[in-house]
mmCIF file of C-alpha atoms and ligand atoms in Angstrom:
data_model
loop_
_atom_site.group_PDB
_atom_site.id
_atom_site.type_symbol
_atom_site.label_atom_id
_atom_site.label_comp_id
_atom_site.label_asym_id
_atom_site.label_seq_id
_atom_site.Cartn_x
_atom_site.Cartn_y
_atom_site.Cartn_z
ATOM 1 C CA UNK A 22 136.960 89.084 307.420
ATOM 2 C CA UNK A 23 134.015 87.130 306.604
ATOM 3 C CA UNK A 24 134.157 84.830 303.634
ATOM 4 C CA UNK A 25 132.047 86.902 301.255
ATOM 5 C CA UNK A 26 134.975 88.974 301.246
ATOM 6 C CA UNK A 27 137.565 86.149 300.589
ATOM 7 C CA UNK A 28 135.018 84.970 297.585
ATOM 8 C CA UNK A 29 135.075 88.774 295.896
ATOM 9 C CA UNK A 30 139.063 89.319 296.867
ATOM 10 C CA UNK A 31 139.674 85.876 295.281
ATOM 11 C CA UNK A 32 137.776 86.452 292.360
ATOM 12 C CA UNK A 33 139.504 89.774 291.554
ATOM 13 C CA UNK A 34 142.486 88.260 291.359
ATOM 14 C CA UNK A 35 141.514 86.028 289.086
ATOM 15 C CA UNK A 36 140.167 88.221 286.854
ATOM 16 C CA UNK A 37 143.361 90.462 286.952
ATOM 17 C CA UNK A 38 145.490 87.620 286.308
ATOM 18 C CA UNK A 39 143.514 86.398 283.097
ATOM 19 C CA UNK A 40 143.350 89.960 281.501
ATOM 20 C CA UNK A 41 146.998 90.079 282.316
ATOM 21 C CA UNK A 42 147.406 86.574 280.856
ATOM 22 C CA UNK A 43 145.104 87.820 277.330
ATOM 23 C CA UNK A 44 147.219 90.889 277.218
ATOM 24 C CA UNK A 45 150.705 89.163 277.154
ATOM 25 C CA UNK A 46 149.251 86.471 274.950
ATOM 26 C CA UNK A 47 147.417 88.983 272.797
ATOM 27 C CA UNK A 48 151.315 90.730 272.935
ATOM 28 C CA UNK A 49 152.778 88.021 271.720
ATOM 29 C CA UNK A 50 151.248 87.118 269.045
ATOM 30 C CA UNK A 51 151.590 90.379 267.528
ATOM 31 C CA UNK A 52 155.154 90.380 267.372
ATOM 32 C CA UNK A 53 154.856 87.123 265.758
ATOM 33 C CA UNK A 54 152.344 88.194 262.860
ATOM 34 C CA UNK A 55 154.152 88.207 259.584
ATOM 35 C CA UNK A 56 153.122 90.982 257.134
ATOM 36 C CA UNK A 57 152.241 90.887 253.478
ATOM 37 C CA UNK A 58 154.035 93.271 251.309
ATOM 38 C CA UNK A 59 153.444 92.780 247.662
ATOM 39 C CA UNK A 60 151.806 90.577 245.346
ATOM 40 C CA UNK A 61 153.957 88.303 242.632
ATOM 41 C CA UNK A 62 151.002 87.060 241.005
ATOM 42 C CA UNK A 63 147.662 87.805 240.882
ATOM 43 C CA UNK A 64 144.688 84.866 240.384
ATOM 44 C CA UNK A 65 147.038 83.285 237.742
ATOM 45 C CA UNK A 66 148.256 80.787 240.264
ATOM 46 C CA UNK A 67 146.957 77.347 239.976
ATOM 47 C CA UNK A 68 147.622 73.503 241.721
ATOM 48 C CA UNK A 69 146.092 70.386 240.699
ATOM 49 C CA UNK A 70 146.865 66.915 239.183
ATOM 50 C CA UNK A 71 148.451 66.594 235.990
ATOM 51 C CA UNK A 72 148.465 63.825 233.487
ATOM 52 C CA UNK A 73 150.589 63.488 230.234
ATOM 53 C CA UNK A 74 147.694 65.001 227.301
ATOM 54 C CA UNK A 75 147.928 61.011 225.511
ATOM 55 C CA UNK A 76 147.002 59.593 228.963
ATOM 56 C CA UNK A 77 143.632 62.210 228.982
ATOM 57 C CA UNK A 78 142.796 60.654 225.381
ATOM 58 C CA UNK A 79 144.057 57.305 225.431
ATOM 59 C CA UNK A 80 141.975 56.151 229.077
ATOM 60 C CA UNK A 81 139.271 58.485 227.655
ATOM 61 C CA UNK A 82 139.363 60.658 231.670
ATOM 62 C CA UNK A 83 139.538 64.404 232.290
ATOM 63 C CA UNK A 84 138.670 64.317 235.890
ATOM 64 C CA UNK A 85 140.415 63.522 239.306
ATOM 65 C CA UNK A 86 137.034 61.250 239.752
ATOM 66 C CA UNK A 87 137.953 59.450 236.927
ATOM 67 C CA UNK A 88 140.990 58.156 238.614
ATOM 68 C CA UNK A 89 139.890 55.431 241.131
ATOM 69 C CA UNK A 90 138.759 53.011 238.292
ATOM 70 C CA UNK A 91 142.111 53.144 236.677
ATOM 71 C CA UNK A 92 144.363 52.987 239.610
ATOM 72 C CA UNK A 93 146.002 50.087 238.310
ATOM 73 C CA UNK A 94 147.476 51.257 235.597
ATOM 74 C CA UNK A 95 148.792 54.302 237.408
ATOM 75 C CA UNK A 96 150.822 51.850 239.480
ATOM 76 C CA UNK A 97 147.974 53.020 241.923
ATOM 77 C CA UNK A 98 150.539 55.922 242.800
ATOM 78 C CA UNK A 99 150.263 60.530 242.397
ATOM 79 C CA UNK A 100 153.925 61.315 242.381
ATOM 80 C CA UNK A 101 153.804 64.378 244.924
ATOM 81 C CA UNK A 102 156.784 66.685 245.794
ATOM 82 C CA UNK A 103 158.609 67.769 249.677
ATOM 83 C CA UNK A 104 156.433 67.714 252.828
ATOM 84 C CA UNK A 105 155.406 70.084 253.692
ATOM 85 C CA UNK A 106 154.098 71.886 250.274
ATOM 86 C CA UNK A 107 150.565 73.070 250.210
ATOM 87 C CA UNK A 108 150.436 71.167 246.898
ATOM 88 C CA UNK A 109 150.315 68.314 249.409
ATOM 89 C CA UNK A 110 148.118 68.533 251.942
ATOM 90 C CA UNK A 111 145.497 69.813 249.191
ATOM 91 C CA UNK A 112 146.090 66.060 247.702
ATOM 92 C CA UNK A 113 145.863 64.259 250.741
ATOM 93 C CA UNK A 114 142.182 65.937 250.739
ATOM 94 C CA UNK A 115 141.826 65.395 246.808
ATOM 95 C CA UNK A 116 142.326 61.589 247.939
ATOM 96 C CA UNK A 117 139.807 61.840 250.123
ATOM 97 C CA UNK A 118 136.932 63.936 248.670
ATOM 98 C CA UNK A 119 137.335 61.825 245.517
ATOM 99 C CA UNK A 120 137.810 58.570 247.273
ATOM 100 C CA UNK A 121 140.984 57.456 245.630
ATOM 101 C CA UNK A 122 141.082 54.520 247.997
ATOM 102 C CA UNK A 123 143.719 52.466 245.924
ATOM 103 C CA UNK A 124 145.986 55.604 245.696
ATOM 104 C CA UNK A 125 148.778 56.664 248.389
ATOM 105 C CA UNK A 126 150.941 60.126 247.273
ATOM 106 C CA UNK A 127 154.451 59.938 246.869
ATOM 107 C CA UNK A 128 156.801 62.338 248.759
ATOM 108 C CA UNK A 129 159.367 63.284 246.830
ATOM 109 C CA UNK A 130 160.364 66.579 245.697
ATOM 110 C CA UNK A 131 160.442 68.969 242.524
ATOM 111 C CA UNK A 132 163.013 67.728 240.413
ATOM 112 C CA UNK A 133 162.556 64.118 241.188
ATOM 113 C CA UNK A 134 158.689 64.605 240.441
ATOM 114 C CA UNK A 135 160.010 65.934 237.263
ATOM 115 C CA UNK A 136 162.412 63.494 236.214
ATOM 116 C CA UNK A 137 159.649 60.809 236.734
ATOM 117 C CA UNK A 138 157.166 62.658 234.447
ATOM 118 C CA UNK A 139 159.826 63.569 231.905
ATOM 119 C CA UNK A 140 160.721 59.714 231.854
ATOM 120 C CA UNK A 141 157.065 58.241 231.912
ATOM 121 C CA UNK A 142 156.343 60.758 229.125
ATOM 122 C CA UNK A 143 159.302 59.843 226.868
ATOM 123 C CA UNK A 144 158.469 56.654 227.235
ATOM 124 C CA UNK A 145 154.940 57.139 226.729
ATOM 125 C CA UNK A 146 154.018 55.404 230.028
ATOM 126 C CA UNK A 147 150.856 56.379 232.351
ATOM 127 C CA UNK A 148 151.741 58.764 234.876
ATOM 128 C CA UNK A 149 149.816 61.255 237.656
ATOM 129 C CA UNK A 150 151.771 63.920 238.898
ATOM 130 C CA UNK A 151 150.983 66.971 241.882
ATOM 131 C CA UNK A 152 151.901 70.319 239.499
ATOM 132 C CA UNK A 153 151.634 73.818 239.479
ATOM 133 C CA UNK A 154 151.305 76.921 237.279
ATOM 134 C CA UNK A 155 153.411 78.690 237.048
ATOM 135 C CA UNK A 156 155.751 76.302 235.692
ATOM 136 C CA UNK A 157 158.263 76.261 233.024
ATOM 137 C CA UNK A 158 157.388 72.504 232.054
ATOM 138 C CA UNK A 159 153.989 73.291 230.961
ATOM 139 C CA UNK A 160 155.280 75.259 227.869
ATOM 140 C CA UNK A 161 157.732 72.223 226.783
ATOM 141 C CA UNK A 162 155.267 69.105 227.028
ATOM 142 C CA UNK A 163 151.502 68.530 226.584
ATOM 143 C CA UNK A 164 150.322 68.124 229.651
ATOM 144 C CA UNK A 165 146.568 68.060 230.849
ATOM 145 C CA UNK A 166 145.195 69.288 234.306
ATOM 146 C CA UNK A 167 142.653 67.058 235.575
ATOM 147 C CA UNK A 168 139.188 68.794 236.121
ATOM 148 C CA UNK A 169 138.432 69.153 240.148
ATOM 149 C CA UNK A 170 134.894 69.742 240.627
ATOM 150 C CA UNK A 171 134.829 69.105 243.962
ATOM 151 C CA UNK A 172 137.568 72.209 244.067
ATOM 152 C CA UNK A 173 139.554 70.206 246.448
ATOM 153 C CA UNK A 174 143.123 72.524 244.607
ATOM 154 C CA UNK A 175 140.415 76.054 245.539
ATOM 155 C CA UNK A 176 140.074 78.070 242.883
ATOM 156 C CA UNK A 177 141.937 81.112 241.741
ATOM 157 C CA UNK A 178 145.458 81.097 243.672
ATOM 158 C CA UNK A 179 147.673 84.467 243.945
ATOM 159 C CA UNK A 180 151.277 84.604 245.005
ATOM 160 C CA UNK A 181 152.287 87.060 247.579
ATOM 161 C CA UNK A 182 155.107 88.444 248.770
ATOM 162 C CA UNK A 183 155.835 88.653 252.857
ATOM 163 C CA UNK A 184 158.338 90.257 255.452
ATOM 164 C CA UNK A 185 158.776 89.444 259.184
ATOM 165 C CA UNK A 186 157.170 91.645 261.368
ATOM 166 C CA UNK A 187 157.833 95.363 261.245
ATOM 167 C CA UNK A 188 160.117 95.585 258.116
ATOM 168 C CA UNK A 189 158.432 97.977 255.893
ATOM 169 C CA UNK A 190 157.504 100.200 258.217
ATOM 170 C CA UNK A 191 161.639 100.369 258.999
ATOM 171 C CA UNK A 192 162.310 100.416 255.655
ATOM 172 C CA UNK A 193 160.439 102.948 252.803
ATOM 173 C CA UNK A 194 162.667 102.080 250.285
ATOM 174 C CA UNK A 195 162.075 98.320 250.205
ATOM 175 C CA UNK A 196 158.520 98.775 250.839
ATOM 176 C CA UNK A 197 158.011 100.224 247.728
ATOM 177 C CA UNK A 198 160.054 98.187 245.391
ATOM 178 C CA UNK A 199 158.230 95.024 247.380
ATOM 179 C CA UNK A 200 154.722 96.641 246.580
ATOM 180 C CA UNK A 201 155.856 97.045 243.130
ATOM 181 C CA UNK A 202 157.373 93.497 242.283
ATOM 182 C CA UNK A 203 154.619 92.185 240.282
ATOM 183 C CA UNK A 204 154.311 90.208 237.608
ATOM 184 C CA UNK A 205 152.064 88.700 234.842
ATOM 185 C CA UNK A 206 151.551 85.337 234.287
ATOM 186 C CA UNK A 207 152.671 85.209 231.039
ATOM 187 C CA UNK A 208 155.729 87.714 232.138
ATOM 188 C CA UNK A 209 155.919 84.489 234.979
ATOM 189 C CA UNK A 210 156.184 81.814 232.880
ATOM 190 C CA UNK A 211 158.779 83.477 230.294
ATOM 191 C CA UNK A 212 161.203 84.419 233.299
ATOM 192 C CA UNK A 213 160.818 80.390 234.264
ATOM 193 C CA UNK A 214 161.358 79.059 230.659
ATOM 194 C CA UNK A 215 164.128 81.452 230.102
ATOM 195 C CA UNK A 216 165.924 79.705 233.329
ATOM 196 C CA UNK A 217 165.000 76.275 232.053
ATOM 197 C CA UNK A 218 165.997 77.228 229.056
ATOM 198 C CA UNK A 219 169.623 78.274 230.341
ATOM 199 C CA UNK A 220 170.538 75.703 232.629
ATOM 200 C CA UNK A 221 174.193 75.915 231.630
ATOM 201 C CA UNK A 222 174.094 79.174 233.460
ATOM 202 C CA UNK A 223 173.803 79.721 237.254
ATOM 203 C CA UNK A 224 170.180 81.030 238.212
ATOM 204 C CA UNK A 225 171.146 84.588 239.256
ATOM 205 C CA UNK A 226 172.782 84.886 236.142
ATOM 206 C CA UNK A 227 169.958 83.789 234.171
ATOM 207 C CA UNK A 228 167.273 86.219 235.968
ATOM 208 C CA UNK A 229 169.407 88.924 235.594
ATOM 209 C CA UNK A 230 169.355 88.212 232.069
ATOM 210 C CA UNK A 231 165.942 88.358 232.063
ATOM 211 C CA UNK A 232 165.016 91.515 233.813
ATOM 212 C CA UNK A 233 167.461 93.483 231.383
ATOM 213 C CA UNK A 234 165.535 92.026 228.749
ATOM 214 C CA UNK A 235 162.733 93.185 229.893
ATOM 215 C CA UNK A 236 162.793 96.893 231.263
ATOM 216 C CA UNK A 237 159.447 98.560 231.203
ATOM 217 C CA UNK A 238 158.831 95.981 234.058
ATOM 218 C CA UNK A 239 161.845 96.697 235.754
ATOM 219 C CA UNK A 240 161.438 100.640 235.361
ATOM 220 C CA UNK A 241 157.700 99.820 237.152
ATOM 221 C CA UNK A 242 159.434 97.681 239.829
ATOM 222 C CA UNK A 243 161.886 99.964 240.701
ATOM 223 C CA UNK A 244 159.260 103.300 241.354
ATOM 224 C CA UNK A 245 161.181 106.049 242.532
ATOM 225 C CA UNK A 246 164.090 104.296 244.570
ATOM 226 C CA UNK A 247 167.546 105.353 242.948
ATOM 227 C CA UNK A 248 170.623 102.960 243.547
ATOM 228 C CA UNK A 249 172.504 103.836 246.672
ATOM 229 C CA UNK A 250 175.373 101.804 248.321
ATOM 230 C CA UNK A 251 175.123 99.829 251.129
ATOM 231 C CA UNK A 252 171.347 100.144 251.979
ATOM 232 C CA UNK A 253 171.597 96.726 254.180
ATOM 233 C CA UNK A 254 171.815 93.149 253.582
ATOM 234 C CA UNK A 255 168.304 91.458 252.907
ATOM 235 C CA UNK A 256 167.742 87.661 253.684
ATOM 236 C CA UNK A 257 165.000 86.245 251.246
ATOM 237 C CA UNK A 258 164.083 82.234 252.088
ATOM 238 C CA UNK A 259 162.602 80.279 249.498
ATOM 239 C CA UNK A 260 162.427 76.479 248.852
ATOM 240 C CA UNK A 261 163.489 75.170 245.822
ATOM 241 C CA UNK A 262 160.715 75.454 244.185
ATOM 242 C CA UNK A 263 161.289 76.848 240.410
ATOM 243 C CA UNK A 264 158.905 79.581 240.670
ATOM 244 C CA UNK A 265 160.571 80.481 243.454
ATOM 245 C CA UNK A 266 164.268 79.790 242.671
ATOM 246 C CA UNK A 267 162.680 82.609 240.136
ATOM 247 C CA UNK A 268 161.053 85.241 241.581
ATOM 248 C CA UNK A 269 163.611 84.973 244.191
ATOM 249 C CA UNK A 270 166.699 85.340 242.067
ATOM 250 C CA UNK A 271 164.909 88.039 240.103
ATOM 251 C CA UNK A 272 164.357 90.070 243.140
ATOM 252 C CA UNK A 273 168.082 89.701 244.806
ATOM 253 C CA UNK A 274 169.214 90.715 241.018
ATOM 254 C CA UNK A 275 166.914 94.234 241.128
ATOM 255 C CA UNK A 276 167.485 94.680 244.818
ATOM 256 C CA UNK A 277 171.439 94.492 243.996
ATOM 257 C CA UNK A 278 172.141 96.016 241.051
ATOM 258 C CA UNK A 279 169.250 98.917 241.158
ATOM 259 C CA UNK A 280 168.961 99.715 244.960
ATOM 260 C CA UNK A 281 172.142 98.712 246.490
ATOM 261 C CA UNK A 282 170.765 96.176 249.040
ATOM 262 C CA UNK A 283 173.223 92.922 249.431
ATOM 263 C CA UNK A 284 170.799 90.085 249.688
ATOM 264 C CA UNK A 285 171.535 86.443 250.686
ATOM 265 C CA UNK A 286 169.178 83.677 249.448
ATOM 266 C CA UNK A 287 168.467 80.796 252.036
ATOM 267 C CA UNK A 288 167.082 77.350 250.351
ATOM 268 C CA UNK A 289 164.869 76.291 253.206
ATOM 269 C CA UNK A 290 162.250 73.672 254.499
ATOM 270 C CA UNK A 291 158.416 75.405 253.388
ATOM 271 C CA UNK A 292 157.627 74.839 257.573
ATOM 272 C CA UNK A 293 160.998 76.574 258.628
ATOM 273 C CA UNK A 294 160.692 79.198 256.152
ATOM 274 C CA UNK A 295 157.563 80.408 257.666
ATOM 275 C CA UNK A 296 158.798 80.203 261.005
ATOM 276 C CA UNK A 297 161.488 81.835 260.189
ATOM 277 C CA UNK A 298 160.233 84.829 258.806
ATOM 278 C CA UNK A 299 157.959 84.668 262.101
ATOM 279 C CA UNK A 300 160.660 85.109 263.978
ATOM 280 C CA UNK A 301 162.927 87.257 262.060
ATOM 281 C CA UNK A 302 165.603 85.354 260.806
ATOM 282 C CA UNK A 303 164.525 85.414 257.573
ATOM 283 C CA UNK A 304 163.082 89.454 255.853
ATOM 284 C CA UNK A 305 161.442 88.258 253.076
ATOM 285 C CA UNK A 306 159.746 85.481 251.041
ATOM 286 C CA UNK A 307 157.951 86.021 247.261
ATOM 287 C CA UNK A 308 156.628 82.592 247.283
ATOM 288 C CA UNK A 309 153.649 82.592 249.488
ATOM 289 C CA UNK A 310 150.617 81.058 247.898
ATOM 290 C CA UNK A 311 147.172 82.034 249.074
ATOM 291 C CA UNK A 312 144.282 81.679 250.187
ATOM 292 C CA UNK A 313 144.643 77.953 250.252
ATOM 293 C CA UNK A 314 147.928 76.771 249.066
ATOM 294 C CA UNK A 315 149.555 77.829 252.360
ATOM 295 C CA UNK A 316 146.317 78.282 254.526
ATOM 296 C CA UNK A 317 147.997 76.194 257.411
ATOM 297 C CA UNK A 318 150.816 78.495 257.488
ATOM 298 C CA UNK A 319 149.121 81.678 257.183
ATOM 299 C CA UNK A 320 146.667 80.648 259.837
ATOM 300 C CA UNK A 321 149.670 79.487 261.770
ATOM 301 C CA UNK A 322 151.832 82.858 261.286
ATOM 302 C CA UNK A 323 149.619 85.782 259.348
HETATM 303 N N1 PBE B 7 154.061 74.757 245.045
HETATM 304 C C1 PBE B 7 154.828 75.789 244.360
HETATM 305 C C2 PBE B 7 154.131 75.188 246.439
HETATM 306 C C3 PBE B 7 153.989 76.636 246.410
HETATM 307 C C4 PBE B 7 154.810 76.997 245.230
HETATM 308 C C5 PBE B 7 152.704 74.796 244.502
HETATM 309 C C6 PBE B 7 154.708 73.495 244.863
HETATM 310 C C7 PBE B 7 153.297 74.427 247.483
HETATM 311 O O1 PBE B 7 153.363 74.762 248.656
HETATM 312 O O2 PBE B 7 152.627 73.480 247.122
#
């Protein structure tokens, strides 16, 4: 055989092998593509940096770029929340884009960032904080979001619901009810305030409160699914996050008590939520915040 054949043989291979390699790659990232199957909240959502309303009049600022020159007095610290949060990696760039030099984020998590700005604000102190809406604490103290011009927080967030691969199309029944589970953002923040407001209580006893109280939404949530036993047990993940301690609880309550589903609730890391819900231990999550809140997930796993 002369080696013009060896060249052309060799390079057939080659290509063979490749579009066998792109077709098992391309295979396996479909399994892997988590699917979005309702939206929580539409636009409504909203991250940013949050200062006590005194601290906006009394330094005379109402933008992050008015920080910098006062970083002093803010102990030249933004109390942030877990690792992992988009809330954080969009303030690592806020630090940057507004060149908050003498500024490093804390890591912390929810409730401590709460108890610090509960404490700094009783005390009338000078405080930064990462925060969200929806949030229950915005209703019980005045509290002022910094302006972002350089949109570093993006614009107008939504909160989704998702499922590992393949679950709706095995399952109608939840489909619908997940396409359904919408709320306002004033129906949002009451549901939050209502389990603020009834901390004595546990959670799932508090949002099930709350959906009987409110049953025009819980008539449009439920469609046309009537209650049957033992439809299958449903794993949502969440972090605890209030808004989605929340929308979480909510959900297990209607999925229980109106469709028969028996649903566990799995406090998780925000990273090994995603990846779990990748790869199927987990069904369903209603706290995923997009487009940028959890863009390096969703490019990761969506
Ligand atoms: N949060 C609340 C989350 C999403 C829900 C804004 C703290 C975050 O990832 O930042």
């Amino acid at each position: 055989m002369n080696s013009k054949y060896i060249k052309i043989g060799a390079v057939a291979v080659i290509v063979i092998l490749l579009a066998a390699g792109v077709m098992l790659f391309a295979g396996n990232t479909d399994d892997k593509k988590i699917e979005k199957v309702g939206t929580v909240l539409d636009n409504g959502a909203k991250c940013g940096l949050v200062i006590p309303t005194y601290v906006a009049t009394e330094l005379n600022i109402s933008s992050i770029s008015d920080l910098e020159q006062y970083a002093s007095e803010f102990n030249n610290t933004i109390i942030g929340i877990d690792a992992g949060a988009g809330i954080m990696s969009m303030t690592e760039k806020a630090i940057e884009d507004y060149n908050l030099n003498s500024f490093t984020l804390q890591t912390s998590s929810e409730s401590s960032m709460l108890a610090a700005l509960i404490d700094a604000y009783e005390s009338h102190e000078i405080i930064v904080v990462t925060l969200w809406t929806p949030h229950w604490i915005g209703g019980e103290y005045n509290l002022t979001y910094l302006e972002d011009p350089d949109y570093a927080y993006g614009t107008a967030e939504s909160i989704e619901s998702w499922s590992r691969p393949g679950l709706s199309a095995n399952d109608p029944v939840l489909a619908e009810i997940m396409s359904n589970y919408e709320y306002n953002l004033s129906e949002f923040n009451s549901l939050l305030s209502y389990i603020a407001n009834n901390n004595d209580k546990d959670i799932q006893t508090a949002a099930g409160e709350w959906v009987e109280a409110h049953p025009d939404l819980l008539s449009k949530w439920i469609g046309s699914v009537e209650y049957q036993e033992g439809r299958g047990t449903i794993k949502i993940g969440l972090v605890d996050w209030a808004c989605a301690m929340g929308s979480s609880n909510a959900l297990k309550y209607v999925l229980e008590t109106y469709a028969g589903y028996d649903v566990t609730l799995m406090s998780l890391n925000v990273g090994v939520m995603y990846e779990g819900l990748s790869n199927g231990e987990i069904d369903l999550i209603t706290t995923a915040w997009v487009p940028l809140t959890h863009a390096q997930y969703m490019e990761k796993y969506a």
